[in-house]
Coordinates of C-alpha atoms in Angstrom, one line a residue:
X1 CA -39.7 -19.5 -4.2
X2 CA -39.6 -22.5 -2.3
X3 CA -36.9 -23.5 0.7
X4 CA -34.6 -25.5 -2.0
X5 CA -34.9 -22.5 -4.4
X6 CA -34.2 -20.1 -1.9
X7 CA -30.9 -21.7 -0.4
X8 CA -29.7 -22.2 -4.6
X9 CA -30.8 -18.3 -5.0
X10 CA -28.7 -17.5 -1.9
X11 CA -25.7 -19.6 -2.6
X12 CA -25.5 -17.9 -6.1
X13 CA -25.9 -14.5 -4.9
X14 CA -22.9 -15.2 -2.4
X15 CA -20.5 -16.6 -4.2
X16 CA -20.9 -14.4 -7.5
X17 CA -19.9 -11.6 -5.1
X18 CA -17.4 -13.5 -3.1
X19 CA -15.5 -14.0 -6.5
X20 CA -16.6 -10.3 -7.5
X21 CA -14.6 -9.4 -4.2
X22 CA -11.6 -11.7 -4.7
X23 CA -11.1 -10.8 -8.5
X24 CA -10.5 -7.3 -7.6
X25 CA -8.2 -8.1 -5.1
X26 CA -6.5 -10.3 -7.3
X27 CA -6.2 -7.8 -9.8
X28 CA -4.7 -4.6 -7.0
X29 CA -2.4 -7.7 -5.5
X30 CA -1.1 -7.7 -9.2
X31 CA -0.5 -4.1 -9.5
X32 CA 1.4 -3.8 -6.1
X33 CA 3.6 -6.7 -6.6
X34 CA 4.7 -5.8 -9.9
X35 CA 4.7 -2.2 -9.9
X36 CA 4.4 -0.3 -6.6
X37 CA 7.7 0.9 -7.5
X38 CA 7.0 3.1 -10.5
X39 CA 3.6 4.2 -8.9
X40 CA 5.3 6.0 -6.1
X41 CA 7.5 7.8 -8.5
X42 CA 4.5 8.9 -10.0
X43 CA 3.0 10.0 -7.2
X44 CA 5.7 11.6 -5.7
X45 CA 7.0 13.4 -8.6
X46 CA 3.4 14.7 -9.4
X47 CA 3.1 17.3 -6.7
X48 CA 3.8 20.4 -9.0
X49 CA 0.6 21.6 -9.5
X50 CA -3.1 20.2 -8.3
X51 CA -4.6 19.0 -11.9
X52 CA -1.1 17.1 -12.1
X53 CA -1.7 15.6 -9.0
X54 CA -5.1 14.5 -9.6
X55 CA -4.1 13.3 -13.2
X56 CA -2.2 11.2 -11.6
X57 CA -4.0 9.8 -8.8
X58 CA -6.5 9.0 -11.6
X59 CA -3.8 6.7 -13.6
X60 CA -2.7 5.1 -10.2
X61 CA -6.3 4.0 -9.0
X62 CA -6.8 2.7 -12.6
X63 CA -3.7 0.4 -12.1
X64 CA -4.8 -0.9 -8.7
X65 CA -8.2 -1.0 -9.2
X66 CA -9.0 0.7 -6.0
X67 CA -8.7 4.8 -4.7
X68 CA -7.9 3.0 -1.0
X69 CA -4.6 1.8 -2.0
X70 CA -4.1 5.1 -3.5
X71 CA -4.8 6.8 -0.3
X72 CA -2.6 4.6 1.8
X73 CA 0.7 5.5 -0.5
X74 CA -0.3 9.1 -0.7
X75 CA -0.2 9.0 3.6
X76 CA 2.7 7.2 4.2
X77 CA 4.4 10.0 1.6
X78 CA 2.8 13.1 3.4
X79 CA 3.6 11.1 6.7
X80 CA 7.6 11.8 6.0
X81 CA 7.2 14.7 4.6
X82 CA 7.7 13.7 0.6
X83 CA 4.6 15.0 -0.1
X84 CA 2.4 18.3 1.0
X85 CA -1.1 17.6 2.3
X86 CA -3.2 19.6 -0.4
X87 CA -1.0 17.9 -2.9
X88 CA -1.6 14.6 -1.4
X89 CA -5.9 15.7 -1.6
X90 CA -5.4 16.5 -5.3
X91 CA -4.3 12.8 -5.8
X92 CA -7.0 11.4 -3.8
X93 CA -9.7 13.3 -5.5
X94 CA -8.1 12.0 -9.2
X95 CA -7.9 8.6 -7.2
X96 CA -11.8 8.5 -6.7
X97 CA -12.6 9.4 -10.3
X98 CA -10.2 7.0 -11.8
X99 CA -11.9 4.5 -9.7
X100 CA -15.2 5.2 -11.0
X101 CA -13.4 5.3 -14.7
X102 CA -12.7 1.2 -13.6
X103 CA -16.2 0.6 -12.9
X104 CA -17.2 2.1 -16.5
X105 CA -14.9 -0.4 -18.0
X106 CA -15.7 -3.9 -16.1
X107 CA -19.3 -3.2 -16.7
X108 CA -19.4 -3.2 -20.3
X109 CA -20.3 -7.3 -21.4
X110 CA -17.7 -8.5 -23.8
X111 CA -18.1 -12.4 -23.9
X112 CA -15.3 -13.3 -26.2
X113 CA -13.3 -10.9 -23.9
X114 CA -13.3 -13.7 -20.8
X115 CA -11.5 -16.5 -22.5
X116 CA -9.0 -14.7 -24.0
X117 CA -7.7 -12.8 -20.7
X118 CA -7.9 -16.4 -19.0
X119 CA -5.6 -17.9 -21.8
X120 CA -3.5 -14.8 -21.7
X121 CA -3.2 -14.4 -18.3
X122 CA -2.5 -18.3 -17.3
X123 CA 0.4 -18.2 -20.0
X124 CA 1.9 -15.4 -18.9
X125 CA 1.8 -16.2 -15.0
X126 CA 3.1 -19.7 -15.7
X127 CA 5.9 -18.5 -17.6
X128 CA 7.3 -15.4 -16.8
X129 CA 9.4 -14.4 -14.1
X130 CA 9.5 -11.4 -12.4
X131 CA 7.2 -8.1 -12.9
X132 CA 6.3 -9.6 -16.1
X133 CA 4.4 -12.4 -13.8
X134 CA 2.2 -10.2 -12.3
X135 CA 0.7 -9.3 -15.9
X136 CA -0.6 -12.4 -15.8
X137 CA -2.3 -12.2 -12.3
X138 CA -3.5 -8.9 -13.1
X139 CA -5.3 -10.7 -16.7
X140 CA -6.7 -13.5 -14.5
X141 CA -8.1 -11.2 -12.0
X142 CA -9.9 -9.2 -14.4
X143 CA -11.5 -11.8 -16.6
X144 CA -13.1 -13.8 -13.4
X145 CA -14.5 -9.9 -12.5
X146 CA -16.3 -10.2 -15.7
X147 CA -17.0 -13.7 -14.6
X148 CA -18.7 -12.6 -11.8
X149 CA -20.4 -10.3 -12.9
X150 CA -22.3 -12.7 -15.3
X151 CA -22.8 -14.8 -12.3
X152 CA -24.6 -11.7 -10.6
X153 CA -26.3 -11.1 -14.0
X154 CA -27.7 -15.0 -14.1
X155 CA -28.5 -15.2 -10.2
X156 CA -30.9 -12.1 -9.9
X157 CA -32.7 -12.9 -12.9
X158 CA -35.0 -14.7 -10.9
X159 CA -35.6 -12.1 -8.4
X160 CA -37.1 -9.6 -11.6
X161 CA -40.3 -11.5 -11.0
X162 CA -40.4 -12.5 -7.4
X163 CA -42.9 -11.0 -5.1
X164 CA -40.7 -10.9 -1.7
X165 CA -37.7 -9.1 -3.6
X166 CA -39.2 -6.6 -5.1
X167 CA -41.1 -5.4 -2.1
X168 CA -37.5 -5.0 -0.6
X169 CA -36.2 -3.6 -3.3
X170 CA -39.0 -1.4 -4.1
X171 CA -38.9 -0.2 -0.4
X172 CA -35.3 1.0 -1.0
X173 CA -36.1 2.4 -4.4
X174 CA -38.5 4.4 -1.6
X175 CA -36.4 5.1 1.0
X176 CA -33.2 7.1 -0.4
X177 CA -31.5 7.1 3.3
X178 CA -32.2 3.7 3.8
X179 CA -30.4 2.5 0.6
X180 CA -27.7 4.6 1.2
X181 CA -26.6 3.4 4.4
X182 CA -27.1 -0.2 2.8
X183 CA -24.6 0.8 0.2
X184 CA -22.1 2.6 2.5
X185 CA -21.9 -0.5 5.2
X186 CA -21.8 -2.9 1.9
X187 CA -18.9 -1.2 0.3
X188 CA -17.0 -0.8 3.7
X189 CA -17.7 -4.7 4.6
X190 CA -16.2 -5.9 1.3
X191 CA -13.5 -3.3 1.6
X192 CA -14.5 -2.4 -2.1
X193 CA -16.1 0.8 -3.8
X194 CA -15.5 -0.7 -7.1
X195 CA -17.1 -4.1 -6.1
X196 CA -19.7 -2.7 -4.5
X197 CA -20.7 -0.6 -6.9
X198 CA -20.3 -3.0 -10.0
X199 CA -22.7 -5.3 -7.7
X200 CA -25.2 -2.0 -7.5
X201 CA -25.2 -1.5 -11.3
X202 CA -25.6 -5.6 -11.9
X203 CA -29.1 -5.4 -10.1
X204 CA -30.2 -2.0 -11.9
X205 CA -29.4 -3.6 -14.8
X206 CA -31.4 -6.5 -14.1
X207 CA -34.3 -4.4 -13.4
X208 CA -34.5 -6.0 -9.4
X209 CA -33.7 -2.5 -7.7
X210 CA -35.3 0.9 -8.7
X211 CA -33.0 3.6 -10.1
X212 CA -33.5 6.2 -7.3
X213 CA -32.7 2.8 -4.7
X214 CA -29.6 2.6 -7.1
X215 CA -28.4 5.9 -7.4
X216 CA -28.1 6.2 -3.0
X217 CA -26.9 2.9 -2.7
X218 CA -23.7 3.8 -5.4
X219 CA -24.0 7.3 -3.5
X220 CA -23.6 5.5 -0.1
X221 CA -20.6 3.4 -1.5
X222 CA -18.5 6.8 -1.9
X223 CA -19.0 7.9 1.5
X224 CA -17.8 3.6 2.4
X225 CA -15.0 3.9 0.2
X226 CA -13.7 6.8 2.0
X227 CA -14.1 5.4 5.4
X228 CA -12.2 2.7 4.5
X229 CA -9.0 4.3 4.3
X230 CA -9.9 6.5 7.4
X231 CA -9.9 3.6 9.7
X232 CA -6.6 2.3 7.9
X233 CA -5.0 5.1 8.6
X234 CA -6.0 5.9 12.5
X235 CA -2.4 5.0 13.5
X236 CA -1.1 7.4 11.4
X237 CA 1.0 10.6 12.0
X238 CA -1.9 13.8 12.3
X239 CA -0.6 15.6 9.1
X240 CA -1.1 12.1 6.9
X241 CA -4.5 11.8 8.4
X242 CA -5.5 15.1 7.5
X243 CA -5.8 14.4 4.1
X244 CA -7.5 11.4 4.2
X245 CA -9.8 13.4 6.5
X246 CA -10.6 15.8 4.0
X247 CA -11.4 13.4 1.2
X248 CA -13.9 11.2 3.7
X249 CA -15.3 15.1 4.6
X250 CA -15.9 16.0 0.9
X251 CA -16.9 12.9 -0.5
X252 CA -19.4 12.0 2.1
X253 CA -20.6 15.0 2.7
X254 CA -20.9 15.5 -1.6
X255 CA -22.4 12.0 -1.7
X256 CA -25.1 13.0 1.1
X257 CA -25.9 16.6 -0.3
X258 CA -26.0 14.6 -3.7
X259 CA -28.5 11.8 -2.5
X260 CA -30.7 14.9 -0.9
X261 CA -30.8 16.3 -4.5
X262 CA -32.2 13.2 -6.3
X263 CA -34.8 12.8 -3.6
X264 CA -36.5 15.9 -4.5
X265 CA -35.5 15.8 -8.6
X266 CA -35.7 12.0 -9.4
X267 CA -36.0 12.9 -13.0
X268 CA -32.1 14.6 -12.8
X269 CA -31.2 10.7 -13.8
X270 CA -32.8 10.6 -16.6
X271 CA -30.0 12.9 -18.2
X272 CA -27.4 10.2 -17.3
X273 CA -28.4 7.4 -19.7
X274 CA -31.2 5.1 -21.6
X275 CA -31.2 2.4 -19.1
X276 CA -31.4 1.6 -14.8
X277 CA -27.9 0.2 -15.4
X278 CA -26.2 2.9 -17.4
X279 CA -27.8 5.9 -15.4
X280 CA -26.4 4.1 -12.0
X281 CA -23.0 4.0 -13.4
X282 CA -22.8 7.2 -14.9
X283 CA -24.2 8.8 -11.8
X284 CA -21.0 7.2 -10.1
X285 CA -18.4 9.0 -12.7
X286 CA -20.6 12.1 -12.9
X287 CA -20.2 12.4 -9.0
X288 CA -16.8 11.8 -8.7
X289 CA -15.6 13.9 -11.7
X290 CA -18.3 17.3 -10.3
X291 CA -16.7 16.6 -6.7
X292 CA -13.0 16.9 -8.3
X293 CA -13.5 20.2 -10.3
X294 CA -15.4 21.7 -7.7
X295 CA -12.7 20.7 -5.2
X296 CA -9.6 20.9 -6.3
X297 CA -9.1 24.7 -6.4
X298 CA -10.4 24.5 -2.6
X299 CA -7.9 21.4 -1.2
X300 CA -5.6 24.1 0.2
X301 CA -8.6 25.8 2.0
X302 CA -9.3 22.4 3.2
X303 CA -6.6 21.7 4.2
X304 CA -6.0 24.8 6.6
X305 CA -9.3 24.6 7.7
X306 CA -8.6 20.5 8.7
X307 CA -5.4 22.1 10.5
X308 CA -7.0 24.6 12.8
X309 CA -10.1 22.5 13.9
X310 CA -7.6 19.5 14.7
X311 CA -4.4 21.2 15.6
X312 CA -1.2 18.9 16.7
X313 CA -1.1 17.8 19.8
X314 CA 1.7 17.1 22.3
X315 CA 2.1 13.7 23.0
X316 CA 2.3 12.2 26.3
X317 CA 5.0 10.6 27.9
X318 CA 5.5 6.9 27.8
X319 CA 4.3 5.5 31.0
X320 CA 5.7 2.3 30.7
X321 CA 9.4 0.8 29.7
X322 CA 9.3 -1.1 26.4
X323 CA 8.7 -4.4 27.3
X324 CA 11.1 -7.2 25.9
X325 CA 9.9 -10.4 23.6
X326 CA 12.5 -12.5 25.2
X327 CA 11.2 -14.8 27.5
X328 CA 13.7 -16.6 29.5
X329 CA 11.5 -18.7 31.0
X330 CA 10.6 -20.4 27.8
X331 CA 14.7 -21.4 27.0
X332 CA 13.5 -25.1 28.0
X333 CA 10.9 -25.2 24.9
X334 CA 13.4 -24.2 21.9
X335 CA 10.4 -23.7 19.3
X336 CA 8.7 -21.0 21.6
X337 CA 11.9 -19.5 22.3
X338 CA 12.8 -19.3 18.7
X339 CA 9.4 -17.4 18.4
X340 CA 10.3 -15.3 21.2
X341 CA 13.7 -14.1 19.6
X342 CA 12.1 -13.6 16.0
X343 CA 9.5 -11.5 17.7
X344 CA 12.3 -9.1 18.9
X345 CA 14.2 -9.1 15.8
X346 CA 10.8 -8.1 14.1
X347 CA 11.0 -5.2 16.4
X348 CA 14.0 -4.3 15.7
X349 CA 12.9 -4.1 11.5
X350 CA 10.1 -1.8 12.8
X351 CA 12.3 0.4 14.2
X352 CA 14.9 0.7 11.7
X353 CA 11.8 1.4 8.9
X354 CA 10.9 4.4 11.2
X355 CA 14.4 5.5 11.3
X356 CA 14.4 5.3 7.7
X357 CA 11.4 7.1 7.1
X358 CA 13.1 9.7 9.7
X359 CA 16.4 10.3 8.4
X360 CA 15.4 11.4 4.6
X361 CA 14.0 15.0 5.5
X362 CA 17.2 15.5 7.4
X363 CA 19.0 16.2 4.0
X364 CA 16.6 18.7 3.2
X365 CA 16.4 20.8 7.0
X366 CA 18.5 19.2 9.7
X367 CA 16.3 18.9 13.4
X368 CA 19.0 18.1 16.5
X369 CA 15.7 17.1 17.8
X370 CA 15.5 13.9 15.0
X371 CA 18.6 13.6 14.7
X372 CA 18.9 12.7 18.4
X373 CA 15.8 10.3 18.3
X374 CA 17.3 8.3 15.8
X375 CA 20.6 8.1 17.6
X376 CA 18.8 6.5 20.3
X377 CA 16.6 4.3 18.2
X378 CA 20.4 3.6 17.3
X379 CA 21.5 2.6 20.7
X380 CA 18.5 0.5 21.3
X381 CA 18.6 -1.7 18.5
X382 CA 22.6 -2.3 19.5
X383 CA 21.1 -3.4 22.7
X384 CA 18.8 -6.0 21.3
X385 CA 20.8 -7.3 19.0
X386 CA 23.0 -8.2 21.8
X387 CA 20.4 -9.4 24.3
X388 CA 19.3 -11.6 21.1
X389 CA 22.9 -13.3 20.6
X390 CA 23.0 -13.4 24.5
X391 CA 19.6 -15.4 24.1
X392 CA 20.2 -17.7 21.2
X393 CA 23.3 -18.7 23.0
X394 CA 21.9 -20.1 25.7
X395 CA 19.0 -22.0 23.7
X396 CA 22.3 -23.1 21.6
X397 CA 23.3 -25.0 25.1
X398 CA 20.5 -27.5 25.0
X399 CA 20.5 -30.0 21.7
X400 CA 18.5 -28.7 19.5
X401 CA 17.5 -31.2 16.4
X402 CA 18.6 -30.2 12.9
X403 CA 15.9 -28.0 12.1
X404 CA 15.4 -25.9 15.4
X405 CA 19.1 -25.7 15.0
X406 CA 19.3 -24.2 11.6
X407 CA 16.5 -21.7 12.4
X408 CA 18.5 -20.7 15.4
X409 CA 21.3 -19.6 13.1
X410 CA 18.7 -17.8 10.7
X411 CA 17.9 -15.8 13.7
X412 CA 21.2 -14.9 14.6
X413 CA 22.1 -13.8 11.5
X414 CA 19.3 -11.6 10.8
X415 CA 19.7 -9.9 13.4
X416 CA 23.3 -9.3 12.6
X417 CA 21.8 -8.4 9.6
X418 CA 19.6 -5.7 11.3
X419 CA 22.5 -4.5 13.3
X420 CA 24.1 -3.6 10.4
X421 CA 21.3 -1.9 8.4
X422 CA 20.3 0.2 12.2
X423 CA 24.2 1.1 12.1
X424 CA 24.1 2.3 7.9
X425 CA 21.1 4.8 8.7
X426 CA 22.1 6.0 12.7
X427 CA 25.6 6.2 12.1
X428 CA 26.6 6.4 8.2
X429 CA 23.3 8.0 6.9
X430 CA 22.8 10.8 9.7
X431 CA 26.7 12.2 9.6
X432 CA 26.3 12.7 5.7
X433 CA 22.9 14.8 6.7
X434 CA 24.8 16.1 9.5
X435 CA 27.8 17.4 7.7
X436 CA 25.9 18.4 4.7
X437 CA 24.0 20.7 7.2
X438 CA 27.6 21.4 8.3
X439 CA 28.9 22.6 5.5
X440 CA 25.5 24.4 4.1
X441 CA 25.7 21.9 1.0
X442 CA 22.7 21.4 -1.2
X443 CA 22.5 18.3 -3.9
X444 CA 21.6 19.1 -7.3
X445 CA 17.8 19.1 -8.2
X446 CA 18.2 15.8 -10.2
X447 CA 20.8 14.1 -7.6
X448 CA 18.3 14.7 -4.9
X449 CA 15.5 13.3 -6.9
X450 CA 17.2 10.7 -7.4
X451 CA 17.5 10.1 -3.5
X452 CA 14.4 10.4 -2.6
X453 CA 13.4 8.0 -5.6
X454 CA 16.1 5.9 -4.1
X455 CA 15.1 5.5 -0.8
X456 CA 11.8 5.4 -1.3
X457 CA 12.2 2.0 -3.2
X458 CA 14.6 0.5 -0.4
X459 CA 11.8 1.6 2.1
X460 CA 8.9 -0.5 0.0
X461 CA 11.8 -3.6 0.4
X462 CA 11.7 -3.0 3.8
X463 CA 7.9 -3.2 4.3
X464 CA 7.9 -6.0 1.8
X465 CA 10.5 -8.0 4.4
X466 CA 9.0 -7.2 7.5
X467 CA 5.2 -8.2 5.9
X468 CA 7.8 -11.7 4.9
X469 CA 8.8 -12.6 8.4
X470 CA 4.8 -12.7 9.1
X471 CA 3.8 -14.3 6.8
X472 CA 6.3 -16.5 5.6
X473 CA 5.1 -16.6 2.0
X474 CA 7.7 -18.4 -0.2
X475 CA 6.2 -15.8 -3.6
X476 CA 6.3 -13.1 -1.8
X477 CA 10.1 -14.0 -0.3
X478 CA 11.0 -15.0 -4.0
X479 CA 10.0 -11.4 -4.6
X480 CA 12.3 -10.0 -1.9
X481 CA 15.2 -11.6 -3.6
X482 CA 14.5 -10.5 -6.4
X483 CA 14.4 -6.5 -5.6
X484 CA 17.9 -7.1 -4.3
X485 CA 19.6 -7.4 -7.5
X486 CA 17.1 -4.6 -9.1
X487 CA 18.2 -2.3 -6.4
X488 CA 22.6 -3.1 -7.0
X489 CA 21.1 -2.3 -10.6
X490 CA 19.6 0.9 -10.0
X491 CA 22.1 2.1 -7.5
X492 CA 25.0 1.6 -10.2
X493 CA 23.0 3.3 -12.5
X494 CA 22.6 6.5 -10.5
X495 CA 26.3 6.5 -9.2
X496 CA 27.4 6.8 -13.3
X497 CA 24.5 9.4 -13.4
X498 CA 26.0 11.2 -10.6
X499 CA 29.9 10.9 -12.3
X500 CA 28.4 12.3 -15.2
X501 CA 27.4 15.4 -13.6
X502 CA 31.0 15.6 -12.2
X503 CA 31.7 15.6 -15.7
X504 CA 29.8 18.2 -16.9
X505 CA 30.9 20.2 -14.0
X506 CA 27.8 20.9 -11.9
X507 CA 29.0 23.0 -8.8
X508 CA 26.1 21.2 -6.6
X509 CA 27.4 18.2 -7.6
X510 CA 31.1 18.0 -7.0
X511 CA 31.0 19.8 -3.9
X512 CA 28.0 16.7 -2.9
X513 CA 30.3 14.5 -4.7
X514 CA 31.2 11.7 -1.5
X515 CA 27.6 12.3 0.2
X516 CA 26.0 11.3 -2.4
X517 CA 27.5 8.5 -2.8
X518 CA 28.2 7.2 0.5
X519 CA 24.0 7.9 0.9
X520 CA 23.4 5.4 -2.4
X521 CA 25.9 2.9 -1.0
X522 CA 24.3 3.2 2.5
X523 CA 20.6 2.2 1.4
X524 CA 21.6 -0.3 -0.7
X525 CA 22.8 -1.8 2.5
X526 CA 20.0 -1.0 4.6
X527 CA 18.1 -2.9 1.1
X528 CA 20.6 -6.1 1.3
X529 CA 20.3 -6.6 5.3
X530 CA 16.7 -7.0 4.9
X531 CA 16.4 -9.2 1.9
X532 CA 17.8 -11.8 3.7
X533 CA 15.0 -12.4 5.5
X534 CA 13.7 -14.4 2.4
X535 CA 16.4 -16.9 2.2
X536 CA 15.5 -18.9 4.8
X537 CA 12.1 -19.1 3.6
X538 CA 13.4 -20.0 -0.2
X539 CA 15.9 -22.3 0.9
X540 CA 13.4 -24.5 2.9
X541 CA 10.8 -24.6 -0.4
X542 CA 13.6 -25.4 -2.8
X543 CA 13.1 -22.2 -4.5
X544 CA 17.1 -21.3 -3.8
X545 CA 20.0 -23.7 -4.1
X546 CA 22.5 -23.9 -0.9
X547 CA 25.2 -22.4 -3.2
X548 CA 24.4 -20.5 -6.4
X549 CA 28.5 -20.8 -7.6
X550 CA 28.6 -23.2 -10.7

């Protein structure tokens, strides 16, 4: 293969995966935008019993195309205590076999397939609104998966016959250990199992790399996938990372055992299919669905085990005050000072999401401990949000022009905005915990389902914002807007559910009758302070008129 051939070759090779890569990501985008909502009500609500669990785990990575995103709900619920850790395993294990379920599907060539998700899934983006829009993303994103895969198909060809590439492939059709770092360092590069994989099975298919080289290299891509989410989730509380602990410990160490057992019976592949290509892939579901079966009975063991060999540890103190974003010194350059005061208003949404995520399980067990944490988070954020008035005051001395002016404002009332939604959780929120603890109150089952449902949809808004006021992006603060009337929707809706209960005369109700619904009325607020923070943003692209009255 000459020098022109070679770069051509290379090129091809690149961006057939490149689009492989982005496709997927298209495709989980899709998913998340349009219907993290009902996911985490699955997964919450799926905790019951262990086969549940991993039932659903299975349907959830199906949806988003990816086990990692998977993981990252099921820590953030086992974080707050909405979920129990061997519950949360259960759904992880289902996660990685319906990952490997996604693979079996893209894999399969249907030609006539391509143009008609394109067609679809332009229509539908460029016409619907809402949700709805993200059915079209989610078409898109799987026909140019199939796309690239055909790419991957039409690049290798040439390498079938080429000397250099199948001494390197043959080497790693040779050396199992080899091939299975290559496809654990490949999967955690693209941040992909299911791309690498589909990428693995493209070139056994092709008949460039041996099935043995195949079956580590989709082997190694397991033990990746799971140490993707492990280093996504190093910041996390100790009880969250437990669980995602346990799946990197029983997937990689199931995908290394597994790798030791082909290289002595090579010929255990043939049971998995006719060809390279179908053996590779079915050796990916085969693993995945043996590791669940043989696991899940044991993800309590696990679980206790995980518990005493990394046992809680007390933190240390702070050695240092918090240091303020402010920077008075930069009042004579308005834009960096504008920067300044919307870093410490982004401060203040961080700490209001962790006293959100802090005040739920104080309906279920009050802690004076908590309680008094978030009283001082509190107190805090009341400070800030008047050293941030204090500070947009001043700037307001100098003459600002129109623009620095108006964003000034935007500041100011966001974090009035803030104040408010810190003063609905600290104040409003943790007396209605406090006096139901009071009072030794319980909701009904179905009133504090509906909660928890509740707030965990105002706490995805919240992420949403904060992940807004990074990045500024005018679809994703379209969508902000949007979940504002869906949650005034949904809040009515549960305050009638909650009168019909008083109806029907439910003791647990009507003695829970004003907590319940001062908690509802309370996150919706907590919900409306922070979807303002796509306003702004909407306003200056034209997606929002000054005044909606007609």
């Amino acid at each position: 293969m000459n020098e022109p051939h070679l770069v051509q070759f290379i090129l091809n090779i690149a961006g057939a995966a490149a689009l492989l890569i982005w496709a997927v990501r298209l495709v989980r985008t899709g998913v998340e935008r349009g219907f993290a909502a009902p996911l985490r009500f699955w997964l919450r609500h799926s905790a019951r019993n262990r086969f549940l669990a991993a039932g659903t785990g299975m349907v959830t990575a199906v949806f988003l195309q990816s086990s990692t995103a998977v993981a990252m709900l099921v820590s953030n619920f086992v974080a707050k205590g909405g979920l129990v850790a061997a519950a949360g395993l259960a759904i992880l294990l289902g996660a990685d076999v319906g990952s490997a379920l996604v693979t079996q599907v893209l894999v399969i060539q249907q030609g006539v397939l391509v143009p008609l998700l394109l067609l679809a899934g332009v229509v539908v983006f460029l016409r619907a609104e809402g949700s709805t829009r993200q059915v079209g993303r989610i078409l898109i994103g799987l026909a140019l998966i199939l796309v690239s895969l055909d790419m991957l198909r039409a690049a290798t060809g040439p390498m079938v016959d080429h000397p250099a590439a199948g001494t390197i492939m043959a080497y790693l059709g040779r050396d199992l250990m080899t091939a299975f770092v290559i496809g654990a360092v490949f999967a955690w590069v693209v941040h992909s199992s299911v791309a690498a994989v589909l990428l693995v099975v493209t070139l056994a298919g092709q008949g460039v790399l041996p099935v043995p080289g195949a079956a580590a290299m989709i082997l190694g891509a397991n033990l990746g996938g799971a140490f993707i989410a492990y280093v996504l989730t190093l910041a996390a509380p100790l009880s969250a990372r437990r669980v995602i602990m346990a799946n990197l410990a029983l997937r990689g160490g199931g995908a290394v055992a597994a790798t030791m057992l082909l290289s002595m019976m090579p010929e255990l592949m043939t049971y998995l299919g006719a060809t390279a290509g179908r053996q590779a892939i079915n050796l990916h579901l085969a693993f995945n669905v043996a590791l669940a079966l043989v696991a899940l009975p044991l993800s309590g063991v696990m679980i206790d085990l995980l518990t005493r060999i990394v046992p809680e540890r007390a933190k240390p103190a702070s050695i240092r005050a918090e240091v303020s974003a402010l920077d008075h010194t930069a009042l004579d350059r308005p834009q960096r000072a504008l920067d300044c005061a919307a870093r410490e208003i982004l401060n203040m949404g961080q700490k209001i999401e962790a006293m959100l995520v802090a005040v739920e399980p104080l309906y279920d067990k009050w802690d004076p401990a908590g309680a008094t944490s978030i009283r001082e988070q509190d107190a805090a954020i009341k400070k800030t949000h008047l050293d941030v008035k204090l500070y947009l005051a001043r700037l307001g001395k100098q003459e600002l022009d129109e623009d620095l002016s108006r964003r000034s404002m935007d500041l100011a009332s966001l974090s009035n905005s803030f104040d408010a939604a810190s003063d609905a959780i600290g104040r409003s929120m943790l007396d209605l915990a406090q006096e139901l603890h009071r009072k030794n109150l319980r909701f009904s089952p179905q009133g504090r389902s509906e909660i928890g449902d509740f707030a965990d949809r105002v706490q995805g808004n919240v992420q949403l914002a904060l992940n807004v006021m990074l990045n500024q992006n005018p679809s994703e603060a379209r969508e902000l807007v949007a979940a504002k009337e869906k949650v005034r929707k949904i809040e009515a809706k549960l305050q009638r559910n909650h009168i019909g209960r008083l109806r029907e005369g439910l003791v647990e109700s009507i003695e829970t009758s004003n907590i319940h619904q001062e908690t509802l009325r309370a996150l919706k607020q907590v919900n409306t302070a922070f979807s303002l923070v796509g306003y702004p943003i909407l306003l200056k692209s034209g997606d929002m008129l000054k005044s909606r009255l007609v």
